mmCIF file of C-alpha atoms in Angstrom:
data_model
loop_
_atom_site.group_PDB
_atom_site.id
_atom_site.type_symbol
_atom_site.label_atom_id
_atom_site.label_comp_id
_atom_site.label_asym_id
_atom_site.label_seq_id
_atom_site.Cartn_x
_atom_site.Cartn_y
_atom_site.Cartn_z
ATOM 1 C CA MET A 1 -13.940 -23.907 55.218
ATOM 2 C CA PRO A 2 -13.319 -27.153 58.113
ATOM 3 C CA ARG A 3 -13.955 -26.396 61.483
ATOM 4 C CA ALA A 4 -10.835 -26.712 62.599
ATOM 5 C CA LEU A 5 -8.925 -24.275 60.080
ATOM 6 C CA ASN A 6 -11.806 -22.135 60.943
ATOM 7 C CA TRP A 7 -10.624 -22.386 64.508
ATOM 8 C CA LEU A 8 -7.489 -22.077 63.662
ATOM 9 C CA ALA A 9 -7.630 -18.409 61.735
ATOM 10 C CA ARG A 10 -9.601 -17.557 64.547
ATOM 11 C CA THR A 11 -7.450 -17.992 67.528
ATOM 12 C CA LEU A 12 -4.153 -16.862 65.328
ATOM 13 C CA GLY A 13 -6.250 -13.281 64.751
ATOM 14 C CA TYR A 14 -7.446 -13.613 68.417
ATOM 15 C CA VAL A 15 -3.703 -13.740 69.282
ATOM 16 C CA TRP A 16 -2.311 -11.733 66.641
ATOM 17 C CA LEU A 17 -4.828 -8.670 67.907
ATOM 18 C CA GLY A 18 -3.931 -9.169 71.203
ATOM 19 C CA VAL A 19 0.140 -8.143 69.713
ATOM 20 C CA LEU A 20 -1.660 -5.443 67.959
ATOM 21 C CA ALA A 21 -3.718 -3.639 70.301
ATOM 22 C CA PHE A 22 -1.272 -4.006 73.448
ATOM 23 C CA LEU A 23 2.408 -4.241 71.997
ATOM 24 C CA VAL A 24 2.645 -2.688 68.625
ATOM 25 C CA ALA A 25 0.033 0.343 69.284
ATOM 26 C CA PRO A 26 -1.415 0.040 72.460
ATOM 27 C CA PRO A 27 -4.089 3.644 72.820
ATOM 28 C CA SER A 28 -3.178 6.549 74.214
ATOM 29 C CA ALA A 29 -6.731 8.044 76.065
ATOM 30 C CA PRO A 30 -7.263 7.537 79.474
ATOM 31 C CA PHE A 31 -8.463 4.057 81.055
ATOM 32 C CA ALA A 32 -8.912 2.872 77.214
ATOM 33 C CA LEU A 33 -5.965 0.106 78.383
ATOM 34 C CA PRO A 34 -7.989 -1.368 81.054
ATOM 35 C CA VAL A 35 -11.054 -1.770 79.208
ATOM 36 C CA GLN A 36 -9.496 -2.911 75.822
ATOM 37 C CA ILE A 37 -7.715 -5.406 78.247
ATOM 38 C CA ALA A 38 -11.448 -6.110 79.497
ATOM 39 C CA GLY A 39 -13.032 -6.824 76.494
ATOM 40 C CA TYR A 40 -10.331 -8.961 74.831
ATOM 41 C CA VAL A 41 -10.551 -11.064 77.790
ATOM 42 C CA LEU A 42 -14.408 -11.652 77.505
ATOM 43 C CA LEU A 43 -13.857 -11.708 73.706
ATOM 44 C CA GLY A 44 -11.317 -14.445 74.054
ATOM 45 C CA LEU A 45 -13.892 -16.445 76.608
ATOM 46 C CA ALA A 46 -16.889 -16.281 74.687
ATOM 47 C CA LEU A 47 -14.305 -17.532 71.767
ATOM 48 C CA LEU A 48 -13.067 -20.996 73.721
ATOM 49 C CA ALA A 49 -16.985 -21.300 75.082
ATOM 50 C CA TRP A 50 -18.649 -20.641 71.510
ATOM 51 C CA ALA A 51 -15.460 -23.514 70.516
ATOM 52 C CA VAL A 52 -16.688 -26.009 73.051
ATOM 53 C CA MET A 53 -19.887 -25.805 72.009
ATOM 54 C CA GLU A 54 -19.134 -26.899 68.816
ATOM 55 C CA VAL A 55 -16.130 -29.210 69.367
ATOM 56 C CA TYR A 56 -18.863 -31.230 72.043
ATOM 57 C CA PRO A 57 -22.276 -32.195 69.902
ATOM 58 C CA PRO A 58 -24.396 -32.825 73.036
ATOM 59 C CA ALA A 59 -23.932 -29.634 74.834
ATOM 60 C CA THR A 60 -24.751 -27.797 71.328
ATOM 61 C CA ALA A 61 -27.680 -29.950 71.024
ATOM 62 C CA ARG A 62 -28.970 -29.445 74.291
ATOM 63 C CA TYR A 63 -28.159 -25.457 74.772
ATOM 64 C CA GLY A 64 -27.033 -24.541 71.399
ATOM 65 C CA THR A 65 -29.939 -22.942 70.881
ATOM 66 C CA ARG A 66 -30.085 -20.527 73.024
ATOM 67 C CA ALA A 67 -26.359 -20.608 74.499
ATOM 68 C CA LEU A 68 -24.961 -19.303 70.819
ATOM 69 C CA PRO A 69 -26.961 -16.179 70.322
ATOM 70 C CA VAL A 70 -25.983 -14.627 73.178
ATOM 71 C CA LEU A 71 -22.559 -15.806 73.488
ATOM 72 C CA ARG A 72 -22.278 -14.578 69.578
ATOM 73 C CA GLY A 73 -23.799 -11.315 71.434
ATOM 74 C CA VAL A 74 -20.873 -10.671 74.474
ATOM 75 C CA ILE A 75 -18.613 -11.493 71.414
ATOM 76 C CA ALA A 76 -20.200 -8.474 69.528
ATOM 77 C CA VAL A 77 -20.154 -6.530 73.318
ATOM 78 C CA ALA A 78 -16.796 -7.169 73.808
ATOM 79 C CA ALA A 79 -15.172 -6.138 70.621
ATOM 80 C CA GLY A 80 -17.347 -3.754 70.322
ATOM 81 C CA PHE A 81 -16.213 -1.845 73.111
ATOM 82 C CA ALA A 82 -11.801 -2.930 72.663
ATOM 83 C CA CYS A 83 -12.077 -1.827 69.392
ATOM 84 C CA ALA A 84 -13.564 1.608 70.042
ATOM 85 C CA ALA A 85 -10.881 1.844 72.876
ATOM 86 C CA GLY A 86 -8.692 3.074 70.021
ATOM 87 C CA GLY A 87 -4.938 2.154 69.354
ATOM 88 C CA GLY A 88 -4.097 -1.351 67.158
ATOM 89 C CA GLY A 89 -7.030 -3.091 68.988
ATOM 90 C CA THR A 90 -9.219 -1.353 66.686
ATOM 91 C CA ALA A 91 -9.036 -4.368 64.335
ATOM 92 C CA MET A 92 -11.325 -5.939 66.949
ATOM 93 C CA VAL A 93 -13.893 -5.149 64.940
ATOM 94 C CA ALA A 94 -13.107 -8.112 62.998
ATOM 95 C CA PHE A 95 -14.885 -10.157 65.677
ATOM 96 C CA ALA A 96 -17.868 -8.064 66.172
ATOM 97 C CA PHE A 97 -17.929 -8.990 62.154
ATOM 98 C CA VAL A 98 -17.472 -12.275 62.546
ATOM 99 C CA ALA A 99 -20.114 -12.563 65.259
ATOM 100 C CA ALA A 100 -22.881 -10.680 63.364
ATOM 101 C CA MET A 101 -21.876 -12.710 60.004
ATOM 102 C CA ALA A 102 -22.322 -16.140 62.225
ATOM 103 C CA ALA A 103 -25.528 -14.837 63.356
ATOM 104 C CA GLY A 104 -27.106 -13.856 60.427
ATOM 105 C CA VAL A 105 -26.565 -17.626 59.008
ATOM 106 C CA ASN A 106 -26.966 -19.738 61.601
ATOM 107 C CA ASN A 107 -30.330 -17.734 63.411
ATOM 108 C CA GLY A 108 -33.612 -15.943 62.946
ATOM 109 C CA LEU A 109 -34.005 -12.677 62.108
ATOM 110 C CA ALA A 110 -34.493 -11.274 65.164
ATOM 111 C CA ALA A 111 -31.399 -13.023 67.185
ATOM 112 C CA ALA A 112 -29.075 -11.746 64.207
ATOM 113 C CA LEU A 113 -30.155 -7.853 65.314
ATOM 114 C CA ALA A 114 -30.152 -8.101 68.440
ATOM 115 C CA VAL A 115 -26.762 -9.328 67.527
ATOM 116 C CA THR A 116 -25.755 -6.678 65.698
ATOM 117 C CA ALA A 117 -27.989 -3.972 67.468
ATOM 118 C CA ALA A 118 -25.762 -5.223 70.291
ATOM 119 C CA GLY A 119 -21.743 -4.721 69.001
ATOM 120 C CA ILE A 120 -23.343 -1.518 67.395
ATOM 121 C CA LEU A 121 -24.016 0.174 70.456
ATOM 122 C CA ALA A 122 -21.067 -1.378 72.348
ATOM 123 C CA ILE A 123 -18.636 0.934 69.329
ATOM 124 C CA GLU A 124 -21.006 3.786 70.422
ATOM 125 C CA VAL A 125 -21.041 3.803 73.963
ATOM 126 C CA SER A 126 -17.113 3.261 74.276
ATOM 127 C CA GLY A 127 -16.580 5.353 71.324
ATOM 128 C CA LEU A 128 -17.915 8.100 72.783
ATOM 129 C CA ALA A 129 -17.054 7.219 75.693
ATOM 130 C CA PHE A 130 -12.981 7.772 74.319
ATOM 131 C CA GLY A 131 -13.951 11.158 71.998
ATOM 132 C CA GLN A 132 -13.336 9.045 69.310
ATOM 133 C CA GLY A 133 -14.021 10.704 65.276
ATOM 134 C CA LEU A 134 -17.019 10.352 63.549
ATOM 135 C CA ASP A 135 -14.474 7.516 61.056
ATOM 136 C CA THR A 136 -14.852 5.223 64.305
ATOM 137 C CA LEU A 137 -18.590 6.172 64.810
ATOM 138 C CA LEU A 138 -20.066 5.385 61.805
ATOM 139 C CA GLY A 139 -17.458 3.340 59.878
ATOM 140 C CA LEU A 140 -17.083 0.469 62.738
ATOM 141 C CA PRO A 141 -20.989 -0.368 62.528
ATOM 142 C CA ALA A 142 -21.068 0.056 59.177
ATOM 143 C CA ILE A 143 -18.603 -3.035 59.495
ATOM 144 C CA VAL A 144 -20.799 -5.077 61.777
ATOM 145 C CA LEU A 145 -23.382 -4.643 59.818
ATOM 146 C CA SER A 146 -22.099 -5.972 56.517
ATOM 147 C CA GLY A 147 -21.239 -8.994 58.420
ATOM 148 C CA LEU A 148 -25.420 -9.206 58.924
ATOM 149 C CA VAL A 149 -26.324 -8.679 55.604
ATOM 150 C CA ILE A 150 -23.673 -10.963 54.611
ATOM 151 C CA GLY A 151 -24.573 -13.410 56.933
ATOM 152 C CA ARG A 152 -27.886 -13.152 56.253
ATOM 153 C CA ASN A 153 -27.651 -13.462 51.804
ATOM 154 C CA TRP A 154 -25.049 -16.596 52.691
ATOM 155 C CA GLY A 155 -27.839 -18.223 55.196
ATOM 156 C CA ALA A 156 -30.120 -18.027 52.169
ATOM 157 C CA TYR A 157 -27.827 -19.688 49.813
ATOM 158 C CA ARG A 158 -27.427 -22.423 51.521
ATOM 159 C CA VAL A 159 -30.993 -22.901 52.753
ATOM 160 C CA GLN A 160 -31.233 -22.904 48.595
ATOM 161 C CA ALA A 161 -28.310 -24.995 48.416
ATOM 162 C CA GLU A 162 -30.131 -27.509 51.231
ATOM 163 C CA GLN A 163 -33.503 -27.058 48.989
ATOM 164 C CA ALA A 164 -32.001 -27.975 45.552
ATOM 165 C CA THR A 165 -30.039 -31.068 47.663
ATOM 166 C CA ALA A 166 -32.763 -32.632 48.848
ATOM 167 C CA LEU A 167 -34.924 -32.330 45.568
ATOM 168 C CA LEU A 168 -32.320 -33.655 43.663
ATOM 169 C CA ALA A 169 -32.009 -36.750 46.524
ATOM 170 C CA GLN A 170 -35.865 -36.598 45.450
ATOM 171 C CA ARG A 171 -35.927 -36.860 41.997
ATOM 172 C CA GLU A 172 -32.968 -39.449 42.096
ATOM 173 C CA GLN A 173 -35.431 -41.484 44.496
ATOM 174 C CA LEU A 174 -38.035 -41.292 42.121
ATOM 175 C CA GLN A 175 -36.074 -41.626 39.231
ATOM 176 C CA ALA A 176 -35.106 -45.327 41.062
ATOM 177 C CA GLU A 177 -38.470 -45.941 41.524
ATOM 178 C CA GLN A 178 -39.743 -45.412 37.726
ATOM 179 C CA ARG A 179 -36.479 -47.612 36.935
ATOM 180 C CA ARG A 180 -37.664 -50.431 39.462
ATOM 181 C CA ALA A 181 -41.960 -50.037 37.443
ATOM 182 C CA ASP A 182 -40.371 -49.881 34.306
ATOM 183 C CA LEU A 183 -38.231 -52.988 35.130
ATOM 184 C CA LEU A 184 -41.648 -54.995 36.369
ATOM 185 C CA ASP A 185 -43.172 -53.796 33.221
ATOM 186 C CA GLU A 186 -40.524 -55.034 30.568
ATOM 187 C CA ARG A 187 -40.773 -58.769 32.915
ATOM 188 C CA ALA A 188 -44.377 -58.746 32.737
ATOM 189 C CA ARG A 189 -44.029 -57.811 28.697
ATOM 190 C CA ILE A 190 -41.757 -60.746 28.038
ATOM 191 C CA ALA A 191 -43.646 -62.901 30.427
ATOM 192 C CA ARG A 192 -46.300 -62.206 28.261
ATOM 193 C CA GLU A 193 -44.489 -62.733 25.016
ATOM 194 C CA ILE A 194 -43.005 -66.282 26.346
ATOM 195 C CA HIS A 195 -46.170 -67.824 27.892
ATOM 196 C CA ASP A 196 -48.411 -66.753 24.309
ATOM 197 C CA VAL A 197 -45.142 -68.091 22.024
ATOM 198 C CA LEU A 198 -45.604 -71.628 24.263
ATOM 199 C CA ALA A 199 -49.474 -71.768 24.275
ATOM 200 C CA HIS A 200 -49.045 -71.715 20.473
ATOM 201 C CA SER A 201 -46.402 -73.809 19.859
ATOM 202 C CA LEU A 202 -47.749 -77.002 22.777
ATOM 203 C CA GLY A 203 -51.357 -76.470 22.265
ATOM 204 C CA ALA A 204 -50.848 -77.003 18.515
ATOM 205 C CA LEU A 205 -48.430 -79.548 19.203
ATOM 206 C CA GLY A 206 -50.326 -81.414 22.126
ATOM 207 C CA ILE A 207 -53.152 -81.501 18.647
ATOM 208 C CA GLN A 208 -51.318 -82.843 16.279
ATOM 209 C CA ILE A 209 -50.342 -85.523 19.292
ATOM 210 C CA GLN A 210 -53.859 -86.599 20.167
ATOM 211 C CA ALA A 211 -54.328 -86.746 16.568
ATOM 212 C CA ALA A 212 -51.067 -89.362 16.239
ATOM 213 C CA ARG A 213 -52.842 -91.565 19.491
ATOM 214 C CA SER A 214 -56.117 -91.565 17.793
ATOM 215 C CA VAL A 215 -54.937 -93.426 14.745
ATOM 216 C CA LEU A 216 -52.239 -95.410 16.441
ATOM 217 C CA HIS A 217 -53.532 -98.504 16.174
ATOM 218 C CA LYS A 218 -55.625 -98.020 13.008
ATOM 219 C CA ASP A 219 -53.210 -97.008 10.344
ATOM 220 C CA ALA A 220 -49.257 -97.050 12.088
ATOM 221 C CA ASP A 221 -48.387 -94.920 8.768
ATOM 222 C CA GLN A 222 -50.540 -92.029 9.254
ATOM 223 C CA ALA A 223 -49.308 -92.449 12.894
ATOM 224 C CA GLY A 224 -46.022 -92.174 11.744
ATOM 225 C CA GLU A 225 -46.661 -89.270 9.435
ATOM 226 C CA LEU A 226 -48.741 -87.165 12.192
ATOM 227 C CA LEU A 227 -45.733 -87.983 14.678
ATOM 228 C CA ALA A 228 -43.643 -86.370 12.013
ATOM 229 C CA THR A 229 -45.412 -83.515 11.862
ATOM 230 C CA ALA A 230 -45.436 -82.928 15.198
ATOM 231 C CA GLN A 231 -41.767 -83.446 15.723
ATOM 232 C CA GLN A 232 -41.418 -80.450 13.011
ATOM 233 C CA MET A 233 -43.992 -78.435 14.965
ATOM 234 C CA ALA A 234 -41.825 -78.612 18.320
ATOM 235 C CA THR A 235 -39.020 -77.753 15.835
ATOM 236 C CA GLU A 236 -40.922 -74.607 14.632
ATOM 237 C CA GLY A 237 -41.722 -74.253 17.840
ATOM 238 C CA LEU A 238 -38.331 -73.448 18.740
ATOM 239 C CA VAL A 239 -37.350 -71.324 16.045
ATOM 240 C CA GLU A 240 -41.060 -69.541 16.765
ATOM 241 C CA THR A 241 -39.532 -69.058 20.392
ATOM 242 C CA ARG A 242 -36.160 -67.434 19.883
ATOM 243 C CA ARG A 243 -37.712 -65.096 17.217
ATOM 244 C CA ALA A 244 -40.713 -63.920 19.519
ATOM 245 C CA VAL A 245 -37.280 -62.921 22.295
ATOM 246 C CA GLN A 246 -35.173 -61.428 19.208
ATOM 247 C CA ALA A 247 -38.565 -59.593 18.479
ATOM 248 C CA LEU A 248 -38.277 -58.311 22.094
ATOM 249 C CA ARG A 249 -35.423 -56.146 20.826
ATOM 250 C CA THR A 250 -36.099 -55.299 16.938
ATOM 251 C CA ASP A 251 -39.028 -54.390 15.058
ATOM 252 C CA THR A 252 -41.492 -57.096 14.127
ATOM 253 C CA LEU A 253 -42.709 -57.131 10.465
ATOM 254 C CA PRO A 254 -45.754 -55.675 8.815
ATOM 255 C CA LEU A 255 -48.879 -56.981 10.878
ATOM 256 C CA ASP A 256 -50.681 -57.739 7.664
ATOM 257 C CA GLU A 257 -47.690 -59.641 6.526
ATOM 258 C CA GLU A 258 -46.950 -61.021 9.766
ATOM 259 C CA LEU A 259 -50.661 -62.705 9.139
ATOM 260 C CA ALA A 260 -50.224 -64.285 5.901
ATOM 261 C CA LEU A 261 -47.689 -65.940 7.108
ATOM 262 C CA VAL A 262 -49.566 -67.305 10.025
ATOM 263 C CA THR A 263 -53.080 -68.778 8.067
ATOM 264 C CA GLY A 264 -50.692 -69.825 5.606
ATOM 265 C CA THR A 265 -48.120 -71.814 7.764
ATOM 266 C CA HIS A 266 -51.562 -73.248 10.230
ATOM 267 C CA ALA A 267 -53.713 -73.865 6.491
ATOM 268 C CA GLN A 268 -50.098 -76.171 5.698
ATOM 269 C CA ARG A 269 -50.174 -77.413 8.837
ATOM 270 C CA TYR A 270 -54.092 -78.406 9.313
ATOM 271 C CA HIS A 271 -54.283 -78.988 6.092
ATOM 272 C CA VAL A 272 -57.678 -77.160 6.230
ATOM 273 C CA PRO A 273 -59.006 -74.154 4.259
ATOM 274 C CA VAL A 274 -57.675 -70.761 5.535
ATOM 275 C CA SER A 275 -58.779 -67.478 4.149
ATOM 276 C CA TYR A 276 -57.256 -64.332 4.702
ATOM 277 C CA ASP A 277 -58.351 -60.513 3.854
ATOM 278 C CA THR A 278 -57.742 -57.010 4.831
ATOM 279 C CA GLY A 279 -59.857 -53.658 4.405
ATOM 280 C CA GLY A 280 -58.696 -50.196 4.089
ATOM 281 C CA VAL A 281 -55.058 -48.711 3.854
ATOM 282 C CA PRO A 282 -52.482 -51.045 5.363
ATOM 283 C CA ALA A 283 -50.886 -48.241 8.144
ATOM 284 C CA ALA A 284 -47.486 -49.268 10.122
ATOM 285 C CA LEU A 285 -48.974 -49.742 14.020
ATOM 286 C CA PRO A 286 -46.461 -49.629 17.024
ATOM 287 C CA PRO A 287 -44.912 -52.769 17.842
ATOM 288 C CA GLY A 288 -47.099 -54.095 20.930
ATOM 289 C CA ALA A 289 -49.778 -53.920 19.189
ATOM 290 C CA THR A 290 -48.382 -55.642 15.934
ATOM 291 C CA VAL A 291 -47.110 -58.211 18.648
ATOM 292 C CA ALA A 292 -50.795 -58.251 20.175
ATOM 293 C CA LEU A 293 -52.547 -58.835 17.632
ATOM 294 C CA LEU A 294 -50.416 -61.211 15.838
ATOM 295 C CA ARG A 295 -50.774 -63.256 19.373
ATOM 296 C CA ILE A 296 -54.216 -63.581 18.816
ATOM 297 C CA ALA A 297 -54.416 -64.264 15.699
ATOM 298 C CA GLN A 298 -52.389 -67.572 16.541
ATOM 299 C CA GLU A 299 -54.660 -68.272 20.026
ATOM 300 C CA ALA A 300 -57.777 -68.182 17.915
ATOM 301 C CA LEU A 301 -56.441 -70.412 14.706
ATOM 302 C CA VAL A 302 -54.636 -72.995 17.703
ATOM 303 C CA ASN A 303 -58.353 -72.943 19.268
ATOM 304 C CA ALA A 304 -60.172 -73.522 16.207
ATOM 305 C CA ALA A 305 -58.109 -76.392 14.917
ATOM 306 C CA LYS A 306 -58.599 -77.546 18.981
ATOM 307 C CA HIS A 307 -62.473 -77.760 19.031
ATOM 308 C CA ALA A 308 -63.310 -77.541 15.006
ATOM 309 C CA ALA A 309 -60.584 -80.030 13.557
ATOM 310 C CA GLY A 310 -61.492 -79.770 9.671
ATOM 311 C CA GLU A 311 -63.458 -76.857 9.627
ATOM 312 C CA PRO A 312 -62.551 -73.849 7.195
ATOM 313 C CA VAL A 313 -61.384 -70.267 9.141
ATOM 314 C CA ALA A 314 -61.572 -66.886 7.446
ATOM 315 C CA VAL A 315 -58.957 -64.328 8.902
ATOM 316 C CA ARG A 316 -59.414 -60.438 8.111
ATOM 317 C CA LEU A 317 -58.077 -57.077 9.192
ATOM 318 C CA ASP A 318 -59.706 -54.269 8.731
ATOM 319 C CA TYR A 319 -57.644 -50.761 8.821
ATOM 320 C CA GLY A 320 -59.887 -47.771 10.201
ATOM 321 C CA ALA A 321 -58.738 -44.281 10.573
ATOM 322 C CA ALA A 322 -59.089 -44.660 13.923
ATOM 323 C CA ASP A 323 -57.945 -48.384 15.048
ATOM 324 C CA VAL A 324 -57.227 -52.013 13.269
ATOM 325 C CA ARG A 325 -59.672 -54.945 13.539
ATOM 326 C CA LEU A 326 -58.876 -58.099 13.438
ATOM 327 C CA THR A 327 -61.322 -61.226 13.244
ATOM 328 C CA VAL A 328 -61.231 -64.669 13.036
ATOM 329 C CA ARG A 329 -64.244 -66.641 11.966
ATOM 330 C CA ASN A 330 -64.142 -70.749 12.254
ATOM 331 C CA ASP A 331 -67.537 -73.280 11.219
ATOM 332 C CA LEU A 332 -68.396 -75.626 14.501
ATOM 333 C CA PRO A 333 -68.895 -78.512 13.994
ATOM 334 C CA PRO A 334 -72.239 -79.916 13.982
ATOM 335 C CA GLY A 335 -74.104 -81.153 17.107
ATOM 336 C CA ALA A 336 -71.656 -78.183 18.818
ATOM 337 C CA ASP A 337 -73.275 -76.284 21.354
ATOM 338 C CA ALA A 338 -75.168 -73.194 19.440
ATOM 339 C CA GLY A 339 -75.466 -70.959 22.837
ATOM 340 C CA PRO A 340 -73.713 -68.384 23.627
ATOM 341 C CA ALA A 341 -70.329 -68.689 25.864
ATOM 342 C CA ALA A 342 -70.389 -68.174 29.492
ATOM 343 C CA ASP A 343 -67.076 -66.122 29.349
ATOM 344 C CA MET A 344 -63.789 -66.150 27.514
ATOM 345 C CA SER A 345 -62.311 -68.570 30.426
ATOM 346 C CA THR A 346 -63.995 -71.472 28.240
ATOM 347 C CA VAL A 347 -61.086 -71.606 25.531
ATOM 348 C CA ASN A 348 -58.478 -73.048 26.366
ATOM 349 C CA GLY A 349 -58.297 -73.898 29.690
ATOM 350 C CA GLY A 350 -58.876 -70.741 30.626
ATOM 351 C CA TYR A 351 -55.562 -68.998 30.225
ATOM 352 C CA GLY A 352 -55.071 -67.705 25.988
ATOM 353 C CA LEU A 353 -57.524 -65.679 25.211
ATOM 354 C CA THR A 354 -58.216 -64.269 28.647
ATOM 355 C CA GLY A 355 -54.521 -63.365 28.367
ATOM 356 C CA MET A 356 -55.424 -62.145 24.911
ATOM 357 C CA ASP A 357 -57.686 -59.663 26.957
ATOM 358 C CA GLU A 358 -55.363 -58.630 29.655
ATOM 359 C CA ARG A 359 -52.794 -57.521 26.956
ATOM 360 C CA LEU A 360 -55.626 -55.998 25.128
ATOM 361 C CA ARG A 361 -56.774 -54.042 27.739
ATOM 362 C CA LEU A 362 -52.790 -52.650 28.607
ATOM 363 C CA LEU A 363 -52.793 -50.671 24.569
ATOM 364 C CA ASN A 364 -56.658 -49.594 25.394
ATOM 365 C CA GLY A 365 -57.883 -52.299 23.048
ATOM 366 C CA THR A 366 -61.347 -54.586 23.382
ATOM 367 C CA LEU A 367 -61.560 -58.359 22.443
ATOM 368 C CA LYS A 368 -65.330 -60.632 21.892
ATOM 369 C CA ALA A 369 -65.361 -63.729 21.870
ATOM 370 C CA GLY A 370 -68.259 -66.036 21.269
ATOM 371 C CA ARG A 371 -70.576 -68.385 19.270
ATOM 372 C CA ARG A 372 -72.720 -66.619 16.179
ATOM 373 C CA ASP A 373 -74.937 -68.285 13.568
ATOM 374 C CA GLY A 374 -72.705 -71.756 13.900
ATOM 375 C CA GLN A 375 -69.374 -69.832 14.242
ATOM 376 C CA TRP A 376 -67.215 -69.295 16.630
ATOM 377 C CA ILE A 377 -65.989 -65.886 15.942
ATOM 378 C CA VAL A 378 -63.062 -63.433 17.682
ATOM 379 C CA THR A 379 -63.159 -59.656 17.511
ATOM 380 C CA ALA A 380 -59.833 -57.925 18.836
ATOM 381 C CA GLU A 381 -60.081 -54.063 18.183
ATOM 382 C CA LEU A 382 -56.612 -51.590 19.032
ATOM 383 C CA PRO A 383 -56.540 -47.165 18.815
ATOM 384 C CA ARG A 384 -54.510 -46.774 15.794
ATOM 385 C CA ARG A 385 -52.403 -44.206 18.090
ATOM 386 C CA GLN A 386 -50.790 -46.158 21.564
ATOM 387 C CA PRO A 387 -49.095 -44.236 24.164
ATOM 388 C CA GLU A 388 -45.876 -44.468 24.395
ATOM 389 C CA THR A 389 -45.279 -46.159 27.320
ATOM 390 C CA MET A 390 -47.763 -48.640 26.369
ATOM 391 C CA ALA A 391 -46.040 -49.107 21.975
ATOM 392 C CA SER A 392 -42.805 -49.597 23.651
#
């Protein structure tokens, strides 16, 4: 109930109790009327002070902790003395009930018990003084005590509601943070995909243009063919970029089929022998794992064309019981350094396979690249089962 409507109801109730106690059914016991008038006036003053405390926040902030329980105790005592005097004023016990209930809701247990006890004590003292029966001496205190019980229950429900509201707000905050983290992860994933596709396409295009420049002054026809191939590769790069963006929204082909297409395209484009084999039983992989291994194969093939032009390449995909392994081998040209590579940053200017290694680490995989027995060998391994947050 809004505060204004609440206090309007209390004011109307206070006025009606005055009419009932002093005009409709005044008390008949000797000296009961003055006691009832005094209790009624004290009750009105305490109600007025309570209203001022609630309407004027600075007063509540400064004195509310101590003053409000005292005011409720005064209301309970004044209503207790007045209601036990008899007559129509018996209905003033309603304000003792309200005081006990408000103390139970807003104050601690000790303060609430003190307010309730003060009201009950006032009823007993006044009732014995005016010779009231057991219905007054037992019934009216029971009403005040029920106000305390209702108030304590109401207060417990309010605390639970506040805690539930706080937990809901905390949950919404955590969900917002999770959505932000998911958005950042998705942006990073899209950036990796676009980078890998463009690095592959532009790397292959750069190799073709370099070859065209090397023969431009010697054989114009061959240079023209190479430039025509470069133009075709640029077109294919755009198509592949669109395909990568589409793959971000839909599933890709099975990995073995994707690798067959990639190796076939590489052999046709660079006129080098490329062998492709699979081992084990092919099985569907999560989209993230499929794209990661596909990009590694593309990067390794571009590096082979760039650093070992014309040398044969072998690609093998092995499906194990717990993991899947991709191996790309290419022969090194005569006179190439046979020592081990310092690290993967020496490949493709420090971006290609290093980025692939970071991608695999996100999927709990590993990547190895280096020279061995006159070959450059790239080996990528991934577990077949990925956590849902990584596989998506």
